[in-house]
Coordinates of C-alpha atoms in Angstrom, one line a residue:
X1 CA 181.5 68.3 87.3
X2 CA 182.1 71.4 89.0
X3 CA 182.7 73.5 85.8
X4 CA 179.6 72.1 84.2
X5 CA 177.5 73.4 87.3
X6 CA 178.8 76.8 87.0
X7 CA 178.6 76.8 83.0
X8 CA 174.9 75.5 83.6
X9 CA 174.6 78.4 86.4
X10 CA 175.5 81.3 84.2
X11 CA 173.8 80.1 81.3
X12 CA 170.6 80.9 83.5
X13 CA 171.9 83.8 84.8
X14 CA 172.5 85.4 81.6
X15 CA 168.5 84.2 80.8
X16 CA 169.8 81.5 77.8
X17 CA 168.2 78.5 79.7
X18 CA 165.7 78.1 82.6
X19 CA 166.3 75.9 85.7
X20 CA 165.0 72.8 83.7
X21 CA 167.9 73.4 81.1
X22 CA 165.8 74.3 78.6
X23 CA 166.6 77.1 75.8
X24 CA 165.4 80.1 76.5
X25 CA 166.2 82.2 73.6
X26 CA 164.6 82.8 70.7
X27 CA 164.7 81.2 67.9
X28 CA 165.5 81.9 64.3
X29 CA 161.9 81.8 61.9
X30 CA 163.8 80.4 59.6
X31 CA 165.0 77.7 61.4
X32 CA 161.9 76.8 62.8
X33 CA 160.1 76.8 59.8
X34 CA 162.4 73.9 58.4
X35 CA 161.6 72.2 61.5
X36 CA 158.0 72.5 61.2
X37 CA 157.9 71.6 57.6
X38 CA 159.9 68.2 58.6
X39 CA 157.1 67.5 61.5
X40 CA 154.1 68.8 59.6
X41 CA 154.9 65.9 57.0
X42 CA 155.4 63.4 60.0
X43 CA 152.1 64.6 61.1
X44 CA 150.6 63.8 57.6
X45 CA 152.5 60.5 57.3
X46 CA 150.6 59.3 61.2
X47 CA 147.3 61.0 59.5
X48 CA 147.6 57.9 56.5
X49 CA 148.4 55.3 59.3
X50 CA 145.4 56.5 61.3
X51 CA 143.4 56.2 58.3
X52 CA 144.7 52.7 57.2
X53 CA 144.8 51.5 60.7
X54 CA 141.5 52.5 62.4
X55 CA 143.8 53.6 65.1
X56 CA 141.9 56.4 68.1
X57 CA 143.9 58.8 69.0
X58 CA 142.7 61.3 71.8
X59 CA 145.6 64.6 72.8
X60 CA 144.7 66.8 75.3
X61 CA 145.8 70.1 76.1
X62 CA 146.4 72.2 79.4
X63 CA 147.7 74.8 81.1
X64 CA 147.7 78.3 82.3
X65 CA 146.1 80.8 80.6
X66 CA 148.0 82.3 77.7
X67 CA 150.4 78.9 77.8
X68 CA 150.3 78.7 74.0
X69 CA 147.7 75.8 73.5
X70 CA 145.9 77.5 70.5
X71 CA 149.3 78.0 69.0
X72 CA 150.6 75.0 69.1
X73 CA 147.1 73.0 68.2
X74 CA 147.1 75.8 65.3
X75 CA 150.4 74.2 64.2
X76 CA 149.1 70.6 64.1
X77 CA 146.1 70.6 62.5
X78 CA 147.5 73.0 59.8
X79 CA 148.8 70.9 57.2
X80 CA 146.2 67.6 57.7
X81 CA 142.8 66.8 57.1
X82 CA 140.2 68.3 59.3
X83 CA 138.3 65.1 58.6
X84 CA 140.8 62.9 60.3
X85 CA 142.1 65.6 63.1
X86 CA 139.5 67.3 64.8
X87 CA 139.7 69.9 67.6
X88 CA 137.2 70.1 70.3
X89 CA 136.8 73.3 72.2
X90 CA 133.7 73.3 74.6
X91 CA 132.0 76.0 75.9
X92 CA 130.4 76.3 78.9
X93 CA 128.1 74.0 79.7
X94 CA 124.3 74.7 79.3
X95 CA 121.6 74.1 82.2
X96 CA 121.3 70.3 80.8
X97 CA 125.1 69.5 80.5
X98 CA 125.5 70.8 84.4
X99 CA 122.7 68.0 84.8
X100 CA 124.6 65.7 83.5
X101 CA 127.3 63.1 84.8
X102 CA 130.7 65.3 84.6
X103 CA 132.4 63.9 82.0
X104 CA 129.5 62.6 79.8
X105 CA 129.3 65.6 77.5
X106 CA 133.2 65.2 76.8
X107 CA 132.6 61.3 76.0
X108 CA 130.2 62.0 72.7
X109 CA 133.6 63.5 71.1
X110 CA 135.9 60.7 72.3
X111 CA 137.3 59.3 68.7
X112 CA 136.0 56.9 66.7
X113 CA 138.8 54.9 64.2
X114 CA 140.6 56.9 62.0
X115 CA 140.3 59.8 64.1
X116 CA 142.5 62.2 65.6
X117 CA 141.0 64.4 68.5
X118 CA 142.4 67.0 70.2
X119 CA 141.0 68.4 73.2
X120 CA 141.7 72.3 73.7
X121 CA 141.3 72.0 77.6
X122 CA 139.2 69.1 78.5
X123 CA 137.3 67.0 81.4
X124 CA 140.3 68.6 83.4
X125 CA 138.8 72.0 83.7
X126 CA 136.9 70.5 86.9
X127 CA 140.4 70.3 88.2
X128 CA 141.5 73.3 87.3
X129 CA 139.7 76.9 86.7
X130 CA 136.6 75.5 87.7
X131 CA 138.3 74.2 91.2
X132 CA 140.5 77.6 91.3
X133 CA 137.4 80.2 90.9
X134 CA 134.9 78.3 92.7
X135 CA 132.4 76.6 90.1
X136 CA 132.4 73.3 91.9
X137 CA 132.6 72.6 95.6
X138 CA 136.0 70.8 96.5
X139 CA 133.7 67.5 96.9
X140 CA 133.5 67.9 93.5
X141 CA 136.6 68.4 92.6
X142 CA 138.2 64.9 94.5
X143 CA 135.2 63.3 92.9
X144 CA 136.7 64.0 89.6
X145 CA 140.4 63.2 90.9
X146 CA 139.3 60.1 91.7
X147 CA 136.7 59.3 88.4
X148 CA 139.5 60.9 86.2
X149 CA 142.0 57.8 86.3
X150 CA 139.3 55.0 85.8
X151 CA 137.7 56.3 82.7
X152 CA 141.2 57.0 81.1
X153 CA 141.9 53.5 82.2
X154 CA 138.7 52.5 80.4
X155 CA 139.6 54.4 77.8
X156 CA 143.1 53.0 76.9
X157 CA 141.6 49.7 76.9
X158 CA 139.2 50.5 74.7
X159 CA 141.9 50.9 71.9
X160 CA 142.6 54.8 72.3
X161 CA 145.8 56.2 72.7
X162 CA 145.7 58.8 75.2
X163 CA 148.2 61.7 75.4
X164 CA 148.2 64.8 78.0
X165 CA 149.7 67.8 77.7
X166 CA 150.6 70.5 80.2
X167 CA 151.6 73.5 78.8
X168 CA 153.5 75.6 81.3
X169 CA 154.6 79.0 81.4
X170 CA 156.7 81.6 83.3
X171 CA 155.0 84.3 85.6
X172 CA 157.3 86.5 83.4
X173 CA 155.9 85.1 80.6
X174 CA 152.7 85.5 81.5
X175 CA 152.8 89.1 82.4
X176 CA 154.2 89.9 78.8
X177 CA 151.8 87.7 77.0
X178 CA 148.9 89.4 78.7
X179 CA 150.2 92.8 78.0
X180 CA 150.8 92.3 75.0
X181 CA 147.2 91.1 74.7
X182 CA 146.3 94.5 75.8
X183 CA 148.4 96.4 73.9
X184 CA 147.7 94.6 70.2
X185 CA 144.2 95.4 68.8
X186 CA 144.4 92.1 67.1
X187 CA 144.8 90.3 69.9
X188 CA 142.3 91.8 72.6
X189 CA 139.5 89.5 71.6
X190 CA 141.6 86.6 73.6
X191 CA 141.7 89.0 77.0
X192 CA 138.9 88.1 78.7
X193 CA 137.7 88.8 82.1
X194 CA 138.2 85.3 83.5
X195 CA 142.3 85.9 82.2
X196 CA 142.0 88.6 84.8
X197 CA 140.5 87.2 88.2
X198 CA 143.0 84.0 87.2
X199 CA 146.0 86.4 86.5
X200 CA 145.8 87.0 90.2
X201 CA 145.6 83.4 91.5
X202 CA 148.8 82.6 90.4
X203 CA 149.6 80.3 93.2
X204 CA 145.9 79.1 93.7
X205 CA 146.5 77.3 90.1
X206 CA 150.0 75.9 91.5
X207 CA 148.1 74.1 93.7
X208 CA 145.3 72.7 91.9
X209 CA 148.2 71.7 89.1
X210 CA 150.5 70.0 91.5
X211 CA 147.0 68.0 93.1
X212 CA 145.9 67.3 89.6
X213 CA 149.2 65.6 88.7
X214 CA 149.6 63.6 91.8
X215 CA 146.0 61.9 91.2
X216 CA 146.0 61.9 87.7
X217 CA 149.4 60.8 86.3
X218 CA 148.7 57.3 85.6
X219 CA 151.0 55.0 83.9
X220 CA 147.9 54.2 81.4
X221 CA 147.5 57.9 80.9
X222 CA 151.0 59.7 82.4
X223 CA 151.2 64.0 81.9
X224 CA 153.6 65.1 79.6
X225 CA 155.1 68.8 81.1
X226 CA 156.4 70.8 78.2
X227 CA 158.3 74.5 78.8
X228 CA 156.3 76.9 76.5
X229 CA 157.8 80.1 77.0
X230 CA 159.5 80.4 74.1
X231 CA 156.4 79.3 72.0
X232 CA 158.8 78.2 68.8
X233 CA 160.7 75.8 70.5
X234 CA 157.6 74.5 72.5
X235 CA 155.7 73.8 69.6
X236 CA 158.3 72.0 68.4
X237 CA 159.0 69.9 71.3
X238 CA 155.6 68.8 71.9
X239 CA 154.9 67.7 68.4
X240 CA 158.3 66.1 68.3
X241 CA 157.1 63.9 71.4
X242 CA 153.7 62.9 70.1
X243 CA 155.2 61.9 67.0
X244 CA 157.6 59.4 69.5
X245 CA 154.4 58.1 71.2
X246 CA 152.2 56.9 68.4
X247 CA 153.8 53.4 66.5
X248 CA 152.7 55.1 63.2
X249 CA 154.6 54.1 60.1
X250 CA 157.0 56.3 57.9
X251 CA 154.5 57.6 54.6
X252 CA 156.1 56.2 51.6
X253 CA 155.3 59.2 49.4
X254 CA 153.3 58.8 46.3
X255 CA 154.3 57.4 42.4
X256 CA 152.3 59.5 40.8
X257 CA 152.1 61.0 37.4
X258 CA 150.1 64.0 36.3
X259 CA 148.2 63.0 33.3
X260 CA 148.3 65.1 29.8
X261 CA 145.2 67.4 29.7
X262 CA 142.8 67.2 27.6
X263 CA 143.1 69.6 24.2
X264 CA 140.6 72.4 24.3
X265 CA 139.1 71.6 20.7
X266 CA 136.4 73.4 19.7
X267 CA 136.0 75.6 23.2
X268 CA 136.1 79.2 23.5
X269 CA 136.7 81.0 26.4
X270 CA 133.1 83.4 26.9
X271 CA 132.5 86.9 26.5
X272 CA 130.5 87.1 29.4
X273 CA 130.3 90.2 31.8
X274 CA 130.7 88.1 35.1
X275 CA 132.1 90.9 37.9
X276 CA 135.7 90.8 38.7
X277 CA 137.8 91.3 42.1
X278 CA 139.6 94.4 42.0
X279 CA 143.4 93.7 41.6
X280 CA 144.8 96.4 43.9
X281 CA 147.8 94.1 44.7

């Protein structure tokens, strides 16, 4: 036992693992490629039982800021039909919505069957950045805490399977990832000023995590923690999971064959001046 704890010890030390016992190194693109091409398919195989089923599916994403959420919902939707997975990325809230009960603007994208929706942060800003840089009043905020678990409850029983996701991410990490936002011209459009005033409240967003998860991690709607700071392995792990939560069934493939084409009989192609894209590779 003892040698175990010391091989564990200095496989942290030497930065191959965290504290969770998670890899820490990178991982080979080729490698991970395979991986994804295995789970993509999975992916497309639950896509077909969503269809055939009418099943509602609702997967939410959080975490800090530059946790890797675009990433991996990039990786998800990628090879499936944007007609059966959507991704729902609200701005902020216009004059109206603020009039509005809290939640009700998130409800009109709730899914309907044979839908997939994936929430790129959620109802669960009021519990986050909203609570952290003072846009609601901590009244507010418990009011949320406390709403939060009876509409997923309502939710669930309405037939939708319900998955949350918090991403989470090193201060390390987050240093480099916002540097390198900096640094990259094709990446500085995803700095913005809030990633700034929250880089500082590091601590401030501890807190409002840990109070989040202590109201809101339900046995009808429990938070799923995943390690994202190596982003490869992350994405794998999370899709991985929600694969194992959803009773989807294995897609059989398809017995297909191509038919012959048609001859081309009396057609010609046309002499027609039609402007051409330069082929300059």
């Amino acid at each position: 036992m003892g040698k175990k704890k010391n091989k564990k010890r200095a496989r942290e030390q030497a930065g191959l693992t965290g504290p969770d016992g998670q890899p820490r190194t990178k991982m080979p693109r080729k490698e991970y490629e395979a991986q994804m091409a295995i789970l993509q398919g999975e992916l497309v195989a639950l896509q077909e039982w969503v269809k055939s089923t009418g099943a509602k599916i609702c997967i939410v994403f959080e975490g800090r800021d530059t946790a890797g959420k675009g990433g991996t919902i990039k990786r998800i939707v990628e090879r499936v039909s944007p007609r059966v997975f959507r991704v729902v990325a609200l701005p902020t809230p216009t004059d109206r919505e603020k009039s509005q009960m809290y939640l009700q603007r998130y409800m009109a994208h709730f899914p309907a069957a044979g839908e997939v929706v994936i929430f790129d942060r959620s109802w669960y800003n009021r519990a986050g950045v909203e609570r952290v840089m003072g846009f609601c009043t901590p009244e507010q905020t418990q009011k949320f805490l406390n709403m939060a678990p009876l509409v997923e409850k309502a939710m669930v029983d309405s037939g939708i399977i319900l998955l949350k996701y918090w991403l989470e991410v090193s201060a390390d990490e987050q240093t480099r990832r916002l540097q390198s936002r900096m640094d990259d011209p094709r990446k500085t459009w995803k700095l913005s000023p809030m990633d700034l005033k929250s880089y500082k409240r590091w601590y401030d967003y501890s807190r409002a995590r840990d109070a989040m998860f202590a109201a809101t991690d339900t046995a009808w709607a429990p938070w799923f923690v995943a390690n994202n700071d190596v982003k490869k392995r992350g994405r794998l792990n999370i899709i991985s999971h929600l694969l194992s939560q959803v009773p989807y069934e294995p897609y059989p493939g398809l017995d297909v064959e191509l038919p012959k084409r048609q001859k081309a009989g009396n057609y010609r192609e046309p002499t027609l001046a039609v402007r051409r894209v330069p082929t300059q590779f």
